[in-house]
Structure formats: structure tokens, C-alpha cells
Coordinates of C-alpha atoms and ligand atoms in Angstrom, one line a residue:
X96 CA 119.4 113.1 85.5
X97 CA 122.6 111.5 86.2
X98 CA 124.2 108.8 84.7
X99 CA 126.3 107.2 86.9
X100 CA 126.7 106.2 90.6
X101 CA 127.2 108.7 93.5
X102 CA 129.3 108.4 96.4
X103 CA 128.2 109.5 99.4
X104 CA 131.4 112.0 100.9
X105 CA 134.8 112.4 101.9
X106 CA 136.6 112.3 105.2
X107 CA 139.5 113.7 106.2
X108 CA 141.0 114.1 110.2
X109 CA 143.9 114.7 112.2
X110 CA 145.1 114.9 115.4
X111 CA 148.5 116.2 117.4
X112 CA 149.2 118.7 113.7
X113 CA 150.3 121.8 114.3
X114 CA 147.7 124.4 112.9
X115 CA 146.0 121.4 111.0
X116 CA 143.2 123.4 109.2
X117 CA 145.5 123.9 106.0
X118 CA 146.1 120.0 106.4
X119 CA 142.3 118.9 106.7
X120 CA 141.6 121.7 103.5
X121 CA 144.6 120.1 101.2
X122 CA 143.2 116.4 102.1
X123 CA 139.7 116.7 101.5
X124 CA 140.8 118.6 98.2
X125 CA 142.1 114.8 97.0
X126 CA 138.8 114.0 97.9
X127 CA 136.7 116.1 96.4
X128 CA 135.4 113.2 93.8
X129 CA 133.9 111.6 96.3
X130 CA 131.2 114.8 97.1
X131 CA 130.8 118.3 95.5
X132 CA 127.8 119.2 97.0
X133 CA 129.1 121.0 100.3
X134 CA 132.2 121.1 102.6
X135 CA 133.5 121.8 106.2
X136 CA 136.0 122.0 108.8
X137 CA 136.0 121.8 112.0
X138 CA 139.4 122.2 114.4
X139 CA 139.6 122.5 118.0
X140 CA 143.1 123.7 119.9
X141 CA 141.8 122.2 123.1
X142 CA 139.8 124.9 124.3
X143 CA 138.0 126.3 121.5
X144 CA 136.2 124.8 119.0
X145 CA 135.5 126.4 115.1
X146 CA 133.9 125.3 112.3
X147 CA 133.2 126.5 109.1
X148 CA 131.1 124.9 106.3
X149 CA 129.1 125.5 103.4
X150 CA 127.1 124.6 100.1
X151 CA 129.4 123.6 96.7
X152 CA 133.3 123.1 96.3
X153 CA 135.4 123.0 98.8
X154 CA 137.4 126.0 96.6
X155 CA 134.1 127.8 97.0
X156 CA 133.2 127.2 100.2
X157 CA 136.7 128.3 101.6
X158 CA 136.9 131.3 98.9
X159 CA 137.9 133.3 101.6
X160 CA 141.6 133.5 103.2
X161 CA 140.8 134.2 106.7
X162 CA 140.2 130.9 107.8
X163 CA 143.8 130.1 107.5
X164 CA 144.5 131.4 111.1
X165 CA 142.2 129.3 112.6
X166 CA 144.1 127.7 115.3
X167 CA 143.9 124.0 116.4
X168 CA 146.0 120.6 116.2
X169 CA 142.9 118.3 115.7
X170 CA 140.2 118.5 113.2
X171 CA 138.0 116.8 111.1
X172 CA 136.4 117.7 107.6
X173 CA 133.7 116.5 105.2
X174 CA 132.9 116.7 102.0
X175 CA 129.6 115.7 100.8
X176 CA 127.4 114.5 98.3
X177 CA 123.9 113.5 99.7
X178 CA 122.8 109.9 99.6
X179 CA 119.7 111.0 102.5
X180 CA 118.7 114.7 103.1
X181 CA 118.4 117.3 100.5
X182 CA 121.3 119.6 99.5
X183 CA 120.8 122.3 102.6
X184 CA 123.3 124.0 104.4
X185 CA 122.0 122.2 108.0
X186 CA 122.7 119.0 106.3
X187 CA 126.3 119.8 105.5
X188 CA 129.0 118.3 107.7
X189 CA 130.5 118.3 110.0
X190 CA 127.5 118.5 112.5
X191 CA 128.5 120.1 115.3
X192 CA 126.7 120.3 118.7
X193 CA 127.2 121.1 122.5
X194 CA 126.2 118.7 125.1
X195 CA 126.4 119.1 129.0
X196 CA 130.0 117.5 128.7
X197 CA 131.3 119.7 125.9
X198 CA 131.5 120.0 121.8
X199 CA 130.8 116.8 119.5
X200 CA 131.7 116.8 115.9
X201 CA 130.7 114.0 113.5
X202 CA 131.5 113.3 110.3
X203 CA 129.7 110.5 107.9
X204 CA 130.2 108.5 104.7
X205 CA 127.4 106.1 104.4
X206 CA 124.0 105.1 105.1
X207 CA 122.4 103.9 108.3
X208 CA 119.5 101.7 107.7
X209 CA 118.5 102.1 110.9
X210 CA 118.7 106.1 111.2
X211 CA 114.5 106.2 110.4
X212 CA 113.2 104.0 113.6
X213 CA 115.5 105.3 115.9
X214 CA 115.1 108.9 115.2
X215 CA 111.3 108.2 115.7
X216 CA 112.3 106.9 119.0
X217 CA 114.2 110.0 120.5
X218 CA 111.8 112.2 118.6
X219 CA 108.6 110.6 120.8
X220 CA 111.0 111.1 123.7
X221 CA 110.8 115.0 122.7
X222 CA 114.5 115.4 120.9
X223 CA 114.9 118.1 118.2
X224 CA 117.1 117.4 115.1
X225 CA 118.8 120.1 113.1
X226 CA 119.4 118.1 109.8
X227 CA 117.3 115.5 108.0
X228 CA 120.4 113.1 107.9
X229 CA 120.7 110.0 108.5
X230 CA 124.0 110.7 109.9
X231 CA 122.5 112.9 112.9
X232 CA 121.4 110.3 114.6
X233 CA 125.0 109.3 116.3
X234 CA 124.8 113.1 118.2
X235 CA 121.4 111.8 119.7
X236 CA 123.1 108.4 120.6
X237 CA 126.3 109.7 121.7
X238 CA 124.1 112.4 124.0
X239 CA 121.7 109.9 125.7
X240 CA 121.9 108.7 129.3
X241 CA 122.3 105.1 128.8
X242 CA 125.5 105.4 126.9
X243 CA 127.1 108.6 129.5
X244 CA 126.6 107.2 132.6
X245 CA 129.0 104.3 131.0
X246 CA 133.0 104.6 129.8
X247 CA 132.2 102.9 126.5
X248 CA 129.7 106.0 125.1
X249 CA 130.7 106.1 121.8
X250 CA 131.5 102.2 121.3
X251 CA 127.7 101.9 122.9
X252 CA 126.4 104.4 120.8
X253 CA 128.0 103.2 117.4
X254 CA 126.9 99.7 118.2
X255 CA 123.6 100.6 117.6
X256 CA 123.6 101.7 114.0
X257 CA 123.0 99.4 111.6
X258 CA 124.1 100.4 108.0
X259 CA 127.2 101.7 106.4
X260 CA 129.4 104.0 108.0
X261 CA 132.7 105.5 108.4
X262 CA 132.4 107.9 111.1
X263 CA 135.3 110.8 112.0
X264 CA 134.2 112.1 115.6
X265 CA 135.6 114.5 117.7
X266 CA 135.8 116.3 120.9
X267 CA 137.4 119.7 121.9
X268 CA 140.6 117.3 122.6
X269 CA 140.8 114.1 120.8
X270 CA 139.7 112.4 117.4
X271 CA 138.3 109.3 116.7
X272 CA 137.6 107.0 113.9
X273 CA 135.4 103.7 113.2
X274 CA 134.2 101.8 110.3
X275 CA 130.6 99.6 110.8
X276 CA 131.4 96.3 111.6
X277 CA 131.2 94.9 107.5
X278 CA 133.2 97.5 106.3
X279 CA 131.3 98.7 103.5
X280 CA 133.6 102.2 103.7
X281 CA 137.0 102.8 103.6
X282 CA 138.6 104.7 105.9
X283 CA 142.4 104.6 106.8
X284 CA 145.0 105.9 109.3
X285 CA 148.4 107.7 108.4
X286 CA 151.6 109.2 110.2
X287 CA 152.4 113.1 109.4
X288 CA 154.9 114.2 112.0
X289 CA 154.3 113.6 115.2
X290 CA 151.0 113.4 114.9
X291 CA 148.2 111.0 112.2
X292 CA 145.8 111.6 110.3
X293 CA 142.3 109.6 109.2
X294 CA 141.5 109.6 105.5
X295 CA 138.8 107.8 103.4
X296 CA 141.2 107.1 100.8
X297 CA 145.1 106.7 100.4
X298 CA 145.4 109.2 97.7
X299 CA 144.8 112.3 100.8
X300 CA 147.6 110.8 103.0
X301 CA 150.1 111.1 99.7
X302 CA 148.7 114.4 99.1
X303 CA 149.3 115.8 102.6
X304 CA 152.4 113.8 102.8
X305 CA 151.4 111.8 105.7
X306 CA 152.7 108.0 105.6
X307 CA 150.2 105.4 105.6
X308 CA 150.1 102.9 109.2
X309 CA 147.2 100.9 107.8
X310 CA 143.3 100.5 107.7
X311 CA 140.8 101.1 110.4
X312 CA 139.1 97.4 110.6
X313 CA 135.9 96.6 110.0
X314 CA 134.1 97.1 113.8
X315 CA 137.2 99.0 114.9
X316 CA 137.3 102.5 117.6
X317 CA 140.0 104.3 116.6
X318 CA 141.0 107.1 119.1
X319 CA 144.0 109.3 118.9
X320 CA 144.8 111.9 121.7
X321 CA 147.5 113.3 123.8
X322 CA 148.4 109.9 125.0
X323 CA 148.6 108.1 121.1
X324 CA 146.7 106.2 119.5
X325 CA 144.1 103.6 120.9
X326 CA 142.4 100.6 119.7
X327 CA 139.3 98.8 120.2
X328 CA 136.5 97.0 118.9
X329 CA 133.2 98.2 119.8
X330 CA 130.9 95.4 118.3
X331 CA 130.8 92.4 120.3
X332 CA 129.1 90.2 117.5
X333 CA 131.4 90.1 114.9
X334 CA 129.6 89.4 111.4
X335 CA 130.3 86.1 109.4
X336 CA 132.0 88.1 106.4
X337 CA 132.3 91.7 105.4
X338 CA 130.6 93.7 102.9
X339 CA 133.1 95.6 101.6
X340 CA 132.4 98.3 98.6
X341 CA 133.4 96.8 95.5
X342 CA 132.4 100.3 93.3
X343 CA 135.2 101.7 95.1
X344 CA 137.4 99.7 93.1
X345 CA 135.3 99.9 89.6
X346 CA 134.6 103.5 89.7
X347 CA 134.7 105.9 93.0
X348 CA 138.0 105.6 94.5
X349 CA 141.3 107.9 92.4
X350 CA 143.4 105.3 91.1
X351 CA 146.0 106.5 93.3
X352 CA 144.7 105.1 96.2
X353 CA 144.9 102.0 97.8
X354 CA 141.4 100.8 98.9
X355 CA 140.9 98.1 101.6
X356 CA 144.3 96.7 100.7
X357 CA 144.6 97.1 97.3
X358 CA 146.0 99.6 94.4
X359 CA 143.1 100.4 92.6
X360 CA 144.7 101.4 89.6
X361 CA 146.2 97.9 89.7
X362 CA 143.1 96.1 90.5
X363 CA 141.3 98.2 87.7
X364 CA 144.0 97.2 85.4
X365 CA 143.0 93.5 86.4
X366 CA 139.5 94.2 85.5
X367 CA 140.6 94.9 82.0
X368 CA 142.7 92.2 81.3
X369 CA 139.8 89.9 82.5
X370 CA 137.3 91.9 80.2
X371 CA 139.6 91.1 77.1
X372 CA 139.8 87.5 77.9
X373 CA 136.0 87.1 78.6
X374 CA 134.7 89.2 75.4
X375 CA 138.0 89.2 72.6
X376 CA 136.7 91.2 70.2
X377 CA 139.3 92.2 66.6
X378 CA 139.7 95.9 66.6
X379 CA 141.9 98.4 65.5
X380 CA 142.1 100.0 69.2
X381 CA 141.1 100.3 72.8
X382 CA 139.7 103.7 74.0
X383 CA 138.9 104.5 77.7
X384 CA 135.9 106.3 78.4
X385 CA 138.4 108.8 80.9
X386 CA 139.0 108.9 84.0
X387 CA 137.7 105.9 85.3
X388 CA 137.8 103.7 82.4
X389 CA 141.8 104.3 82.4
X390 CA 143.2 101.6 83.8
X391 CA 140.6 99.1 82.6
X392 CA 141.4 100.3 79.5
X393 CA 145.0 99.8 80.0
X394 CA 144.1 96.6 81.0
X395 CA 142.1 95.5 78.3
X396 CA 144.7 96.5 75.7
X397 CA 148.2 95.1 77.2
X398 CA 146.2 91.7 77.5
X399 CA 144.6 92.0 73.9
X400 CA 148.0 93.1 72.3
X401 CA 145.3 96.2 70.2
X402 CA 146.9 99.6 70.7
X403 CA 145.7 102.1 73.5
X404 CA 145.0 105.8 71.9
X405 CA 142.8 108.6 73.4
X406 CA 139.7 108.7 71.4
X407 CA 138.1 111.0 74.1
X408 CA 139.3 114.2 76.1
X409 CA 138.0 114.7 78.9
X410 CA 136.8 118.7 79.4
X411 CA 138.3 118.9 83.5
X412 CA 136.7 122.4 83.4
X413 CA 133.1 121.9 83.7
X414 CA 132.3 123.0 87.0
X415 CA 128.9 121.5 88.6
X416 CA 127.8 125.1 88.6
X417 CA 127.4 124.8 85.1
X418 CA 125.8 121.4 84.7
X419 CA 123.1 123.3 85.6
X420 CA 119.6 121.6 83.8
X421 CA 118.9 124.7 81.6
X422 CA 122.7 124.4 80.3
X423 CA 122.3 120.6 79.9
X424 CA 118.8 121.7 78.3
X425 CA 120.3 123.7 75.8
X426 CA 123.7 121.5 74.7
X427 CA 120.8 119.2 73.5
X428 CA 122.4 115.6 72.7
X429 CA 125.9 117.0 72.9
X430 CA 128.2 115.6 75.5
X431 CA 129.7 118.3 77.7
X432 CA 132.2 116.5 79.3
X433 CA 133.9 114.4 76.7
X434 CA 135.0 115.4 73.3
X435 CA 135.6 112.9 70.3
X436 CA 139.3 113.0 68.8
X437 CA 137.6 111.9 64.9
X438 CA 141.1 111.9 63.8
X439 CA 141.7 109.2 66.3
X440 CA 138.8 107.2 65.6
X441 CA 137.5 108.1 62.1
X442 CA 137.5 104.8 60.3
X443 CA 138.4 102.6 62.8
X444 CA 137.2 99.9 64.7
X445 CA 137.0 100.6 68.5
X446 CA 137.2 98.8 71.7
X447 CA 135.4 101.5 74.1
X448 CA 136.3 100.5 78.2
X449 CA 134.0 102.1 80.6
X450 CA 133.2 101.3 84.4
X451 CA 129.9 101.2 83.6
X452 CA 126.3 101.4 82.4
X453 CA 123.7 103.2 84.7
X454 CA 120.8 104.3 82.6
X455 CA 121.9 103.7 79.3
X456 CA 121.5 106.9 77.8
X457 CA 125.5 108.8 78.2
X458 CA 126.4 105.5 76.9
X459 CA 124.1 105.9 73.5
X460 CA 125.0 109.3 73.2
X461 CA 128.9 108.1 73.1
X462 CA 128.4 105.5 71.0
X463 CA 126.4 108.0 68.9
X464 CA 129.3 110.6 68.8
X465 CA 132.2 107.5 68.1
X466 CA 129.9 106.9 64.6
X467 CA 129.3 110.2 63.3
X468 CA 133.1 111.0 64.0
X469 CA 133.5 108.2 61.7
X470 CA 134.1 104.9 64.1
X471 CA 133.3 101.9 61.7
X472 CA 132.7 99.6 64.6
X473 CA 132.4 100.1 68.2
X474 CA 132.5 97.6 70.8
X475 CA 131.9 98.8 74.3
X476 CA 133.3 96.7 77.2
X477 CA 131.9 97.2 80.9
X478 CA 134.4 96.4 83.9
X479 CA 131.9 95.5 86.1
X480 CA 128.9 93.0 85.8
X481 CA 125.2 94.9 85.0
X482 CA 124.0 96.7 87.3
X483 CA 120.8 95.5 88.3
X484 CA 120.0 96.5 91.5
X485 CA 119.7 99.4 93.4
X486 CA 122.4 100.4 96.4
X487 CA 120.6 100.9 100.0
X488 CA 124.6 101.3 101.4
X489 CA 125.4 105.2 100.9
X490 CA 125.8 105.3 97.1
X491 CA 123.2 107.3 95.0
X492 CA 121.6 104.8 92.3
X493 CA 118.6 105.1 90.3
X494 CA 115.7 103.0 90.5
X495 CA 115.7 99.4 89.9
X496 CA 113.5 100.2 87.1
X497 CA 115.7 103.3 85.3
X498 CA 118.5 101.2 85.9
X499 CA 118.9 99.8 82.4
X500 CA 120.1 96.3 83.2
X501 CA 117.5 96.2 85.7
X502 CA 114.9 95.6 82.8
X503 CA 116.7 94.7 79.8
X504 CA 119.2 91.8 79.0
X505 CA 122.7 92.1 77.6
X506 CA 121.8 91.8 73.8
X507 CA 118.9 94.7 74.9
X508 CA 121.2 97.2 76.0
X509 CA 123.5 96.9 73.0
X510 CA 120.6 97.1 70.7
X511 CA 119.7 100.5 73.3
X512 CA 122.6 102.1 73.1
X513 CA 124.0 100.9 69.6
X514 CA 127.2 99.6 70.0
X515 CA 128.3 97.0 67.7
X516 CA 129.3 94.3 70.8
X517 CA 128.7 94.8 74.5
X518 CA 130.4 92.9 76.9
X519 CA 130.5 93.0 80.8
X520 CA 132.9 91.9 83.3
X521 CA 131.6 88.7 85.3
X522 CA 131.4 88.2 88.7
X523 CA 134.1 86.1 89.2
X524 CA 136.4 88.6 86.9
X525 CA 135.0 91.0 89.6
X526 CA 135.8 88.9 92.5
X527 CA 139.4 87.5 91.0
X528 CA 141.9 90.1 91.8
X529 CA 141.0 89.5 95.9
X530 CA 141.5 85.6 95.3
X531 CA 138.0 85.4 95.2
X532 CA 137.8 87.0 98.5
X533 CA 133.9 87.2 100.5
X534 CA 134.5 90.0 101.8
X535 CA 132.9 92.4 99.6
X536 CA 129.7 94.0 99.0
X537 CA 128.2 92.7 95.5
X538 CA 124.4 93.5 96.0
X539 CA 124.1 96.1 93.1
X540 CA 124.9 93.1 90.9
X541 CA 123.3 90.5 92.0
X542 CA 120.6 91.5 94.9
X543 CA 122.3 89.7 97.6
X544 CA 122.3 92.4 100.0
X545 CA 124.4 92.0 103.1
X546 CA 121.9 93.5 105.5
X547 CA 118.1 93.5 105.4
X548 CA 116.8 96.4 103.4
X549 CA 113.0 95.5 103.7
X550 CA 112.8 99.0 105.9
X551 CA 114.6 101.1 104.4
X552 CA 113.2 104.6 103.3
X553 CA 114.4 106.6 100.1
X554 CA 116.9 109.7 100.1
X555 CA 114.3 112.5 101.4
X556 CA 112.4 110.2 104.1
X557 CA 113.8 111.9 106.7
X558 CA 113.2 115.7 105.3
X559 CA 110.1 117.7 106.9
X560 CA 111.5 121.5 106.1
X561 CA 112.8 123.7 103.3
X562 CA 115.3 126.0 104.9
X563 CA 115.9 129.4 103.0
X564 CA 119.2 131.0 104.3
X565 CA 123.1 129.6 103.8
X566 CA 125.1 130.3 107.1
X567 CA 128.4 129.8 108.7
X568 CA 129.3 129.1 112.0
X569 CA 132.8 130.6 113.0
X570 CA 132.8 129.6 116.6
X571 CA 131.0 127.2 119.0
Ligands
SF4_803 S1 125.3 97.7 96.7 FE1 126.9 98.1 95.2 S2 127.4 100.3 95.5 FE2 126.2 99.6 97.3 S3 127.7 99.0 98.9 FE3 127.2 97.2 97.7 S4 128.7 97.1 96.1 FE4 128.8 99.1 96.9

């Protein structure tokens, strides 16, 4: 049962980079937070096209050293974390097929609303599908007659999706990148040699030293081949405003990244400072729940003037193989990934920063763990508003109802998890450090969604098959 929001995948691409694999490998490793549950490459040297992928880390999945040779100077990878399909093999990316004109490679972070009634379409029309993503749905687009008797097959094809996406899509010879036309995920472009790369977040262009140009836009075809790069916007009806992500800036995105124009460490830090104006509370100190609550932390306590110290350490060693439910079964109430410092905490009074409060319960255990270690007040702090509402966008919530704020008010939850004070960001503190911008996506918080969910299906609607075997494909 987890307890906080999920992102739904990585991407990471390049084109014109000599023997790129290493390249893609080292950029999706800076993005491994945003999916753990299964990785791939695919690279292409014009002529040939490989690919290989599997189930878990990208660490795992590449275990082996051979695929180090593979050559190629344009690729895209994936990492994932499943917001529709199960966690099977078939449904880890990048999908790879062959058409009558040649290899197509996709890559997806998101969620296509959509995906359900058009699959039904081509599947009444006799297409097979090989995953049950939503994401598989652009290979049946891109492979239909009305879009390649036409120059503009993939801005046809992508203009049919509704939802969010960032999509990374290649051919045996050139790259491409778009973002739906809201903008709900990032995706941007950088400069490494002679060649660029396409990354969901800053933080892989740093860590593959590539310089960063700027962000795909919102609506925006990026292509880059042997001729450079190329721009063009493939939806003709622009939308009023955009709908960008604003948990990338509480929680998913590394705070050494810059997402849709902005440091998120610096915006988090923002968050903070707002959350100690809004709720002052007088404490001895301000503890982040780490990583993400870091910066708001940081935040909180330059604003406040209360000391910062580490009341919790953060065990970076737990690998998901061993969150496995009989482990968590047995370690009971106790909190495998953060330990209490009780000579930090023990008789003091505590200002706790987190990003946020899911279902309640990792919260109550901390809170639980501050007292025993000998906390004599603790206040928790929440850099984002409740969250009330479910995400339909490509991030893995709960329910509306095991959402805790979903049911209960403020004074509830603090009474639930048995904190002394509990305060939340507002939505203005939210919206303040983009000037108040409308640009972004604030449904989980207040049920304004940007698109009409009223069809949408849950995470398995599209799953019909329990495969048994793991498999890589070398070649293609
Ligand atoms: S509903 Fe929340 S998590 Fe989903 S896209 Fe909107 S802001 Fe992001």
C-alpha cells in the first residue's frame, strides 16, 4: 500500500551521438525516481535497429556488459512505473514494432484519456496489440492509412490523443519529441556535441553533460535528424491555458532540475517560506521529512528564523526488491526508510516539512516515532494544499476515498495522525512562485480537472492476459 504519489516514467533520447547507448543508460539513471518498475533502450545506427529492455532497475535490467557495444547515434530509453497496464515485460518500453515503411519506437510518460475508445476502434477493425498500455495506441495511429498516405503522419497521429503525454519516437534514422498540447509533462531539449539530446528533466542533461537549449512547448513536434533540428506544432486548436504538472514541483522532479522554467529546488524553497508565513508555529526546530521535504524545509526555517537539523536519515539502501509485502509484513509499524536521530529530537519541539499527505498512515507512523524518540511537540507542515482528488493525468493516486483529505477535514487529519498542529500550503502559496501563473494543472487539489475525465477507465482497464515469461529483444 503506498503512501505517496507515483510518477508515471522517465525519458531520455538522443540523436547525432556517437555510440549513444552509454549516453541514454547514464540519463535515464538521473531518472530513475521517476519509475523503478522496468527499463529499456533502444538505438539505431541507421540501418539496424536494437533494443533491449526488461522488468526492475535500470542497474538490473542492464546487469550485463555486453550491451555496451551496441552501436548507434540515435536512441531513446524509458523508464517506467505503470500508471495503466500491469507490471509485465510486454508493457515495458520502449515498444518497438515494424511497419511496411520500417522500425517505430515510442516512448511515453503519461496518460491518454482517450487510449480505451480508440483501441476499441482499431480492435473492431481486426488490429492486434502486444501491451495493455495506454501508450500503444500511437503505433496503431502512426501505422494507419489515413495518417501515411499524408506528410504530417505523426503530427496527424498525435493530434488525436487526448490526455497527457510526452512522447520520444523514433525511426531507424531520426528522433522526435512532443509534449500534448497542455503540457501536463515535461520534457526538454539539450546540446551534447554535435548532436542533442531529449530529457524529461534537467537534472539528465547535467548528468550526461549535455547543455540545456530549452523546453519542447506545449503542442510542439520536435524532430532532430541528419539535417538538425525541426520545429512544428502539430495541434491546430491551441487550448485556452495549459495544464501543467504542479507535483512535479512539490514532489516528483530532483531538485536539481529545472521544470517547465523553473529550479525546483528554488520553487520548493518558496513553498517553505510561504508554509511558515501561513502556519507560524514556536518551535525549537524545523525537520524535513528527506528527500523531498528538503528544500521546503529549508524554506520554512530561513523564513521562520528556527534552526534546520536532520531529525531523520534517510536509509538510500532499500532497494524495491526488498519492500517486498512480506518484509513490510514483518517490520510491523517500523519505518524502513527513515530512521529517527532521538538525540536530535528528544525533548524538543518540532516543525516536521513534508510534501505531502496521501493516506495518512506513513505520516502517523512518523509522528509516532518523533514521540517515542522523545519529541515534546510536533507540528507537521504540508507544502502543498490537501489532496483531495484523484489524478486521471499519468500519476498513480489512491482513491478519492483512501485519500485522507478526501474524507476528512484539516483538524481530522491531525487528530489521525497525531501531530500537535497541521498546516497545509494554500493554493495561492502553490500558485505564487509562477506569479500566479494559469498554466498549471491543480485538479488533485481542487477537482478542477483540465480535461473531461467522465470516461476514463482505472489502471488495468485495458489488461485481458497474464503473460508468464520475461524476454529480451536484442535485434529487430
Ligand atoms: S491532477 Fe495533480 S498530479 Fe495529476 S496532473 Fe494534475 S496536478 Fe499533476
Amino acid at each position: 500500500m503506498f503512501d505517496h504519489p507515483r510518477e508515471a516514467c522517465g525519458l531520455f533520447g538522443g540523436y547525432g551521438i556517437p555510440r549513444i547507448i552509454p549516453v541514454i543508460y547514464q540519463g535515464l539513471f538521473s531518472l530513475q525516481h521517476r519509475g523503478q518498475e522496468g527499463a529499456g533502450i533502444v538505438v539505431s545506427d541507421g540501418t539496424h535497429v536494437r533494443s533491449v529492455k526488461g522488468q526492475g532497475l535500470l542497474s538490473e535490467v542492464f546487469a550485463r556488459q555486453d550491451w555496451k557495444q551496441l552501436p548507434g547515434h540515435l536512441g531513446i530509453g524509458h523508464v517506467r512505473y505503470g500508471t495503466t497496464g500491469s507490471t509485465r515485460i510486454q508493457n515495458v518500453q520502449p515498444i518497438v514494432v515494424e511497419c511496411i515503411d520500417g522500425v517505430w519506437a515510442i516512448a511515453h510518460n503519461g496518460n491518454l484519456i482517450n487510449a480505451n475508445t480508440l483501441r476499441q476502434t482499431y480492435q473492431e477493425a481486426g488490429a492486434i496489440f502486444q501491451t495493455s498500455t495506454d501508450s500503444e495506441i500511437l503505433i496503431h495511429l502512426l501505422a494507419d492509412p489515413r495518417y501515411r498516405s499524408r506528410p504530417g503522419r505523426v503530427a496527424g497521429a498525435l493530434s488525436e490523443l487526448l490526455g497527457a503525454f510526452a512522447f520520444l519516437i523514433m525511426t531507424r534514422n531520426c528522433v522526435m519529441a512532443a509534449r500534448d498540447p497542455m503540457g501536463f509533462k515535461p520534457l526538454c531539449i539539450g546540446r551534447l556535441g554535435e548532436g542533442y539530446v531529449f530529457a524529461s528533466e534537467t537534472c539528465a542533461l547535467n548528468q550526461v553533460g549535455a547543455e540545456y537549449l530549452r523546453d519542447v512547448m506545449p503542442g510542439e513536434l520536435v524532430v532532430a535528424d541528419e539535417t538538425g533540428l525541426h520545429s512544428s506544432l502539430y495541434s491546430d486548436k491551441p487550448p485556452e491555458h495549459g495544464a501543467q504538472c504542479i507535483f512535479e514541483h512539490v514532489y516528483f522532479a530532483r531538485p536539481d532540475s529545472s521544470v517547465f522554467g523553473s529550479s525546483v529546488h528554488e520553487v520548493r524553497c518558496q513553498f517553505g517560506a510561504r508554509l511558515a508565513q501561513e502556519h507560524p508555529v514556536e518551535a525549537d526546530m524545523v525537520i524535513p521529512v528527506p528527500d523531498s521535504g528538503n528544500s521546503a524545509a529549508l524554506g520554512y526555517a530561513r523564513a521562520s528564523g528556527i534552526p534546520l537539523d536532520y531529525g531523520f536519515i534517510r536509509n538510500h539502501y532499500i532497494g524495491r526488491t526488498f519492500i517486498m509485502p512480506e518484509a513490510a509484513k514483518r517490520a510491523g509499524s517500523v519505518d524502513l526508510k527513515l530512521a529517527v536521530l532521538k538525540e536530535v529530537v528528544n525533548g524538543k519541539r518540532v516543525v516536521v516539512v513534508d510534501d505531502s499527505i496521501v493516506r495518512g498512515t506513513t505520516a502517523r507512523r512518523r509522528v509516532e516515532t518523533l514521540r517515542q524518540a522523545g519529541a515534546t511537540a510536533i507540528h507537521m507542515r504540508i507544502s502543498c494544499p490537501p489532496t483531495r482528488y484523484p489524478c486521471f493525468f499519468g500519476i498513480d493516486f489512491p482513491t478519492k476515498e483512501e485519500l485522507i483529505a478526501g474524507g476528512q477535514d484539516i483538524q481530522e487529519t491531525c487528530r489521525f495522525i497525531g501531530a500537535d498542529s497541521l498546516g497545509y500550503l494554500s493554493m495561492e502559496g502553490l500558485l505564487a512562485p509562477f506569479a500566479n501563473r494559469r498554466d498549471f494543472c491543480t485538479a488533485c487539489f481542487n477537482g478542477e480537472y483540465p480535461l473531461d475525465i467522465s470516461r476514463v477507465k482505472g489502471k488495468h482497464a485495458l489488461e485481458n492476459f497474464i503473460p508468464l515469461l520475461n524476454f529480451e529483444q536484442p535485434e529487430s
